[in-house]
Amino acid sequence: MDMTLRSGASSGSGRARPLVLLALVLAMATALLGGRASAGSGAVAAGSLPCDLYAAGSTPCVAAHSTTRALYSAYNGRLYQVRRASDGATRDIGVLGAGGYADAAAQDSFCAGTSCLITVVYDQSGRGNHLTQAPPGGFQGPAAGGYDNLAEASAAPVTVGGHKAYGVFIAPGTGYRNNHTNGIATGDQPEGMYAVLDGSHHNGGCCFDYGNAETNSRDNGNGTMEAVYFGNIKVWGYGTGNGPWVMADLENGLFSGVNPGYNAGDPSVSHRFLTAIVKGGPNQWAIRAGNAQSGGLSTYYSGPRPNASGYNPMKKEGAIILGIGGDNSNGSAGTFYEGVMTSGYPSDATENAVQANIDAAGYATSPLAGAPAVGSRISLRATTPCCSADYLRHDSAGSDAAIAAVSSSSPSADKAAATWIVRPGLGDASCVSFESADRPGQYLRHYDFRLRVDSIDSSALSRLDATFCPQASHNGQGVSLRSANYPGDFVRHYAYGVYIAGHGGSHAWDTSTAWADDTSWVVTSPWA
């Protein structure tokens, strides 16, 4: 954590020159009429994409990140890189054509039968402001050397303009950063930023941010950050309702308006696809947001810097973070699809044109076939040829999870032990938890990698241990269940026990033999 944030806006008037306004009007018309491509084209109309619009408004992008599409009409390069677990090989995923959508088929082919992590989110601006695995700072990450985890590459499937794509799924402990940037605002210089996020995926951990942060991954005091925050934490600031809120992380404060703490003008927002904006300059800043599928932007705050010391003038340092706070506080959850940072304080007219393009891009959900429905009673059948009559169950005499054959003639106790009630994820509501049908109040969880049924306390760790995220299966049957706090590990049966397992890791249960089959489960009707 420290995830405080005070946003800063520039003192620019926000009034565009007539020729700039004309360019923006023409660009907006292009975005509305020609921005959405047909499902087969993979490209969009020239001049209609966000960074073209910011350039037309004299506030050019200095960082542009997306795993779903190009953000310049002429961009025909890399969007992100994935690394597969089976052999450690990497592959860059690009666009289908200039100004087009992500080539998700390339990822699917490269990662088939194994899992992949997103290792790099490339900067499209040409300044080299790429995002990579966040290093330790004021807080340590769970990965080797205190680094944060990397996101599982297939965890956030969507469609954009009818094309399959993947977002960046941030589970607690996951984060990206660049502490050595080029052209990002420092000090009290003006800047703008937006992010398109999953408005249904959030938590109260600190802090799901995208934007400007400290270059040493530590809390360097009030005003050393300026980033978009999304979530429902209330420690530093909050708005109306129960959240989540779009706020500004300015270090040592999440600000929902001019005052520390509560500001009535910042409403709870929960659009499935959310555009979130923070911009700031000398003693001026703003929060804006809107539905990324339709409609315009609302301004939740626009005015002077916060009524607290240390934020006027700002002392921004110019690093870029995604999914974490400035000091590497990494307890947050969220999903990122695209975002940019600009040089200069964008006008509302420019941002409105960008929002029109985002609407026209055609973000839509991509339901997972065969996924377990929250509230349902289910059983989970193994798909490995040796064991296709076996179901995930707990031991009758103990708590360890195992697979065993269950049939209509099985004792009722065995049927009950192989039945689960699907609950919202205890550690991440966008995923699921499995309550034992015959041991109410006990949940399937991993402990020292072995799965068992257990009571869950209020600690974040135990709740994440009992949370699993359904994804497309590794062998084409059913679903695979990813650990919420170990992004590269999936629920797997091995020697009839059940574990969370990586593909080819250091444990016996990580063996690559039959890994794709062993980590794939068919959701069936409940045995009890």
mmCIF file of N, CA, C and O in Angstrom, residues 430-476:
data_model
loop_
_atom_site.group_PDB
_atom_site.id
_atom_site.type_symbol
_atom_site.label_atom_id
_atom_site.label_comp_id
_atom_site.label_asym_id
_atom_site.label_seq_id
_atom_site.Cartn_x
_atom_site.Cartn_y
_atom_site.Cartn_z
ATOM 1 N N SER A 430 -15.082 -12.225 -8.458
ATOM 2 C CA SER A 430 -15.177 -12.534 -9.882
ATOM 3 C C SER A 430 -14.860 -14.000 -10.156
ATOM 4 O O SER A 430 -15.029 -14.475 -11.277
ATOM 5 N N CYS A 431 -14.398 -14.711 -9.155
ATOM 6 C CA CYS A 431 -14.095 -16.138 -9.257
ATOM 7 C C CYS A 431 -15.081 -16.907 -8.372
ATOM 8 O O CYS A 431 -16.128 -16.385 -8.020
ATOM 9 N N VAL A 432 -14.779 -18.145 -8.005
ATOM 10 C CA VAL A 432 -15.723 -18.946 -7.227
ATOM 11 C C VAL A 432 -15.008 -19.664 -6.086
ATOM 12 O O VAL A 432 -13.795 -19.855 -6.106
ATOM 13 N N SER A 433 -15.796 -20.048 -5.096
ATOM 14 C CA SER A 433 -15.349 -20.946 -4.035
ATOM 15 C C SER A 433 -16.309 -22.124 -3.977
ATOM 16 O O SER A 433 -17.473 -22.016 -4.387
ATOM 17 N N PHE A 434 -15.833 -23.247 -3.468
ATOM 18 C CA PHE A 434 -16.626 -24.478 -3.435
ATOM 19 C C PHE A 434 -16.863 -24.901 -1.986
ATOM 20 O O PHE A 434 -15.942 -25.340 -1.294
ATOM 21 N N GLU A 435 -18.106 -24.743 -1.528
ATOM 22 C CA GLU A 435 -18.481 -25.165 -0.187
ATOM 23 C C GLU A 435 -18.860 -26.644 -0.208
ATOM 24 O O GLU A 435 -19.579 -27.102 -1.105
ATOM 25 N N SER A 436 -18.372 -27.370 0.765
ATOM 26 C CA SER A 436 -18.703 -28.795 0.854
ATOM 27 C C SER A 436 -20.191 -28.971 1.144
ATOM 28 O O SER A 436 -20.732 -28.352 2.066
ATOM 29 N N ALA A 437 -20.846 -29.815 0.355
ATOM 30 C CA ALA A 437 -22.285 -30.011 0.539
ATOM 31 C C ALA A 437 -22.599 -30.721 1.845
ATOM 32 O O ALA A 437 -23.653 -30.483 2.449
ATOM 33 N N ASP A 438 -21.702 -31.591 2.291
ATOM 34 C CA ASP A 438 -21.997 -32.345 3.511
ATOM 35 C C ASP A 438 -21.223 -31.828 4.726
ATOM 36 O O ASP A 438 -21.348 -32.381 5.823
ATOM 37 N N ARG A 439 -20.459 -30.781 4.545
ATOM 38 C CA ARG A 439 -19.794 -30.126 5.665
ATOM 39 C C ARG A 439 -20.025 -28.623 5.538
ATOM 40 O O ARG A 439 -19.121 -27.862 5.177
ATOM 41 N N PRO A 440 -21.233 -28.187 5.790
ATOM 42 C CA PRO A 440 -21.565 -26.764 5.602
ATOM 43 C C PRO A 440 -20.601 -25.856 6.345
ATOM 44 O O PRO A 440 -20.204 -26.141 7.483
ATOM 45 N N GLY A 441 -20.195 -24.791 5.680
ATOM 46 C CA GLY A 441 -19.259 -23.857 6.269
ATOM 47 C C GLY A 441 -17.805 -24.195 6.022
ATOM 48 O O GLY A 441 -16.917 -23.400 6.353
ATOM 49 N N GLN A 442 -17.535 -25.359 5.428
ATOM 50 C CA GLN A 442 -16.172 -25.724 5.068
ATOM 51 C C GLN A 442 -16.028 -25.651 3.554
ATOM 52 O O GLN A 442 -16.950 -25.984 2.803
ATOM 53 N N TYR A 443 -14.849 -25.232 3.130
ATOM 54 C CA TYR A 443 -14.610 -24.963 1.711
ATOM 55 C C TYR A 443 -13.385 -25.706 1.210
ATOM 56 O O TYR A 443 -12.439 -25.989 1.969
ATOM 57 N N LEU A 444 -13.392 -25.964 -0.084
ATOM 58 C CA LEU A 444 -12.209 -26.501 -0.732
ATOM 59 C C LEU A 444 -11.142 -25.406 -0.752
ATOM 60 O O LEU A 444 -11.402 -24.283 -1.191
ATOM 61 N N ARG A 445 -9.952 -25.721 -0.254
ATOM 62 C CA ARG A 445 -8.861 -24.746 -0.258
ATOM 63 C C ARG A 445 -7.543 -25.478 -0.418
ATOM 64 O O ARG A 445 -7.445 -26.685 -0.184
ATOM 65 N N HIS A 446 -6.528 -24.746 -0.827
ATOM 66 C CA HIS A 446 -5.203 -25.351 -0.863
ATOM 67 C C HIS A 446 -4.414 -24.920 0.358
ATOM 68 O O HIS A 446 -4.563 -23.807 0.875
ATOM 69 N N TYR A 447 -3.606 -25.825 0.837
ATOM 70 C CA TYR A 447 -2.715 -25.562 1.961
ATOM 71 C C TYR A 447 -1.442 -26.350 1.701
ATOM 72 O O TYR A 447 -1.493 -27.585 1.600
ATOM 73 N N ASP A 448 -0.322 -25.639 1.554
ATOM 74 C CA ASP A 448 0.928 -26.279 1.161
ATOM 75 C C ASP A 448 0.720 -27.073 -0.127
ATOM 76 O O ASP A 448 1.222 -28.189 -0.288
ATOM 77 N N PHE A 449 -0.042 -26.479 -1.031
ATOM 78 C CA PHE A 449 -0.339 -26.969 -2.375
ATOM 79 C C PHE A 449 -1.370 -28.104 -2.415
ATOM 80 O O PHE A 449 -1.972 -28.350 -3.451
ATOM 81 N N ARG A 450 -1.608 -28.797 -1.327
ATOM 82 C CA ARG A 450 -2.592 -29.877 -1.295
ATOM 83 C C ARG A 450 -3.978 -29.287 -1.051
ATOM 84 O O ARG A 450 -4.141 -28.382 -0.222
ATOM 85 N N LEU A 451 -4.993 -29.809 -1.762
ATOM 86 C CA LEU A 451 -6.356 -29.348 -1.530
ATOM 87 C C LEU A 451 -7.013 -30.167 -0.437
ATOM 88 O O LEU A 451 -6.784 -31.377 -0.301
ATOM 89 N N ARG A 452 -7.847 -29.484 0.346
ATOM 90 C CA ARG A 452 -8.588 -30.117 1.418
ATOM 91 C C ARG A 452 -9.831 -29.288 1.694
ATOM 92 O O ARG A 452 -9.981 -28.179 1.185
ATOM 93 N N VAL A 453 -10.746 -29.799 2.497
ATOM 94 C CA VAL A 453 -11.875 -28.995 2.956
ATOM 95 C C VAL A 453 -11.530 -28.477 4.339
ATOM 96 O O VAL A 453 -10.947 -29.179 5.166
ATOM 97 N N ASP A 454 -11.906 -27.216 4.565
ATOM 98 C CA ASP A 454 -11.454 -26.574 5.792
ATOM 99 C C ASP A 454 -12.373 -25.402 6.097
ATOM 100 O O ASP A 454 -13.005 -24.835 5.200
ATOM 101 N N SER A 455 -12.439 -25.015 7.356
ATOM 102 C CA SER A 455 -13.100 -23.775 7.726
ATOM 103 C C SER A 455 -12.204 -22.614 7.316
ATOM 104 O O SER A 455 -10.975 -22.713 7.363
ATOM 105 N N ILE A 456 -12.829 -21.514 6.919
ATOM 106 C CA ILE A 456 -12.084 -20.359 6.420
ATOM 107 C C ILE A 456 -12.236 -19.208 7.403
ATOM 108 O O ILE A 456 -13.366 -18.853 7.775
ATOM 109 N N ASP A 457 -11.109 -18.646 7.827
ATOM 110 C CA ASP A 457 -11.187 -17.508 8.735
ATOM 111 C C ASP A 457 -11.252 -16.213 7.935
ATOM 112 O O ASP A 457 -11.395 -16.222 6.713
ATOM 113 N N SER A 458 -11.138 -15.082 8.605
ATOM 114 C CA SER A 458 -11.304 -13.791 7.939
ATOM 115 C C SER A 458 -10.031 -13.289 7.268
ATOM 116 O O SER A 458 -10.048 -12.230 6.638
ATOM 117 N N SER A 459 -8.937 -14.030 7.372
ATOM 118 C CA SER A 459 -7.684 -13.559 6.789
ATOM 119 C C SER A 459 -7.753 -13.584 5.270
ATOM 120 O O SER A 459 -8.389 -14.455 4.660
ATOM 121 N N ALA A 460 -7.098 -12.613 4.658
ATOM 122 C CA ALA A 460 -7.078 -12.542 3.195
ATOM 123 C C ALA A 460 -6.449 -13.800 2.600
ATOM 124 O O ALA A 460 -6.893 -14.299 1.566
ATOM 125 N N LEU A 461 -5.423 -14.335 3.257
ATOM 126 C CA LEU A 461 -4.736 -15.500 2.721
ATOM 127 C C LEU A 461 -5.649 -16.706 2.641
ATOM 128 O O LEU A 461 -5.731 -17.373 1.607
ATOM 129 N N SER A 462 -6.352 -17.028 3.731
ATOM 130 C CA SER A 462 -7.195 -18.219 3.720
ATOM 131 C C SER A 462 -8.338 -18.069 2.723
ATOM 132 O O SER A 462 -8.743 -19.038 2.076
ATOM 133 N N ARG A 463 -8.857 -16.852 2.567
ATOM 134 C CA ARG A 463 -9.950 -16.632 1.626
ATOM 135 C C ARG A 463 -9.470 -16.778 0.180
ATOM 136 O O ARG A 463 -10.172 -17.314 -0.667
ATOM 137 N N LEU A 464 -8.255 -16.310 -0.094
ATOM 138 C CA LEU A 464 -7.703 -16.503 -1.438
ATOM 139 C C LEU A 464 -7.363 -17.967 -1.690
ATOM 140 O O LEU A 464 -7.525 -18.476 -2.806
ATOM 141 N N ASP A 465 -6.883 -18.667 -0.656
ATOM 142 C CA ASP A 465 -6.585 -20.093 -0.807
ATOM 143 C C ASP A 465 -7.827 -20.888 -1.198
ATOM 144 O O ASP A 465 -7.724 -21.974 -1.789
ATOM 145 N N ALA A 466 -9.011 -20.377 -0.843
ATOM 146 C CA ALA A 466 -10.270 -21.076 -1.134
ATOM 147 C C ALA A 466 -10.974 -20.512 -2.365
ATOM 148 O O ALA A 466 -12.161 -20.767 -2.560
ATOM 149 N N THR A 467 -10.255 -19.771 -3.190
ATOM 150 C CA THR A 467 -10.854 -19.132 -4.356
ATOM 151 C C THR A 467 -10.186 -19.640 -5.623
ATOM 152 O O THR A 467 -8.951 -19.699 -5.713
ATOM 153 N N PHE A 468 -11.021 -19.985 -6.610
ATOM 154 C CA PHE A 468 -10.545 -20.556 -7.864
ATOM 155 C C PHE A 468 -11.266 -19.867 -9.026
ATOM 156 O O PHE A 468 -12.457 -19.569 -8.937
ATOM 157 N N CYS A 469 -10.522 -19.649 -10.096
ATOM 158 C CA CYS A 469 -11.040 -18.880 -11.225
ATOM 159 C C CYS A 469 -11.201 -19.792 -12.435
ATOM 160 O O CYS A 469 -10.200 -20.257 -13.001
ATOM 161 N N PRO A 470 -12.448 -20.091 -12.843
ATOM 162 C CA PRO A 470 -12.655 -20.959 -14.000
ATOM 163 C C PRO A 470 -12.148 -20.318 -15.291
ATOM 164 O O PRO A 470 -12.367 -19.127 -15.537
ATOM 165 N N GLN A 471 -11.466 -21.101 -16.095
ATOM 166 C CA GLN A 471 -10.969 -20.668 -17.395
ATOM 167 C C GLN A 471 -11.223 -21.769 -18.418
ATOM 168 O O GLN A 471 -11.587 -22.894 -18.057
ATOM 169 N N ALA A 472 -11.024 -21.436 -19.677
ATOM 170 C CA ALA A 472 -11.139 -22.447 -20.725
ATOM 171 C C ALA A 472 -10.213 -23.613 -20.388
ATOM 172 O O ALA A 472 -9.073 -23.416 -19.949
ATOM 173 N N SER A 473 -10.700 -24.822 -20.591
ATOM 174 C CA SER A 473 -9.930 -25.986 -20.149
ATOM 175 C C SER A 473 -8.689 -26.180 -21.011
ATOM 176 O O SER A 473 -8.640 -25.781 -22.176
ATOM 177 N N HIS A 474 -7.706 -26.845 -20.428
ATOM 178 C CA HIS A 474 -6.451 -27.070 -21.127
ATOM 179 C C HIS A 474 -6.531 -28.202 -22.144
ATOM 180 O O HIS A 474 -5.659 -28.304 -23.005
ATOM 181 N N ASN A 475 -7.553 -29.056 -22.040
ATOM 182 C CA ASN A 475 -7.665 -30.151 -23.019
ATOM 183 C C ASN A 475 -8.949 -30.080 -23.839
ATOM 184 O O ASN A 475 -9.273 -31.020 -24.561
ATOM 185 N N GLY A 476 -9.691 -28.982 -23.716
ATOM 186 C CA GLY A 476 -10.913 -28.827 -24.502
ATOM 187 C C GLY A 476 -12.139 -29.449 -23.879
ATOM 188 O O GLY A 476 -13.223 -29.398 -24.473
#
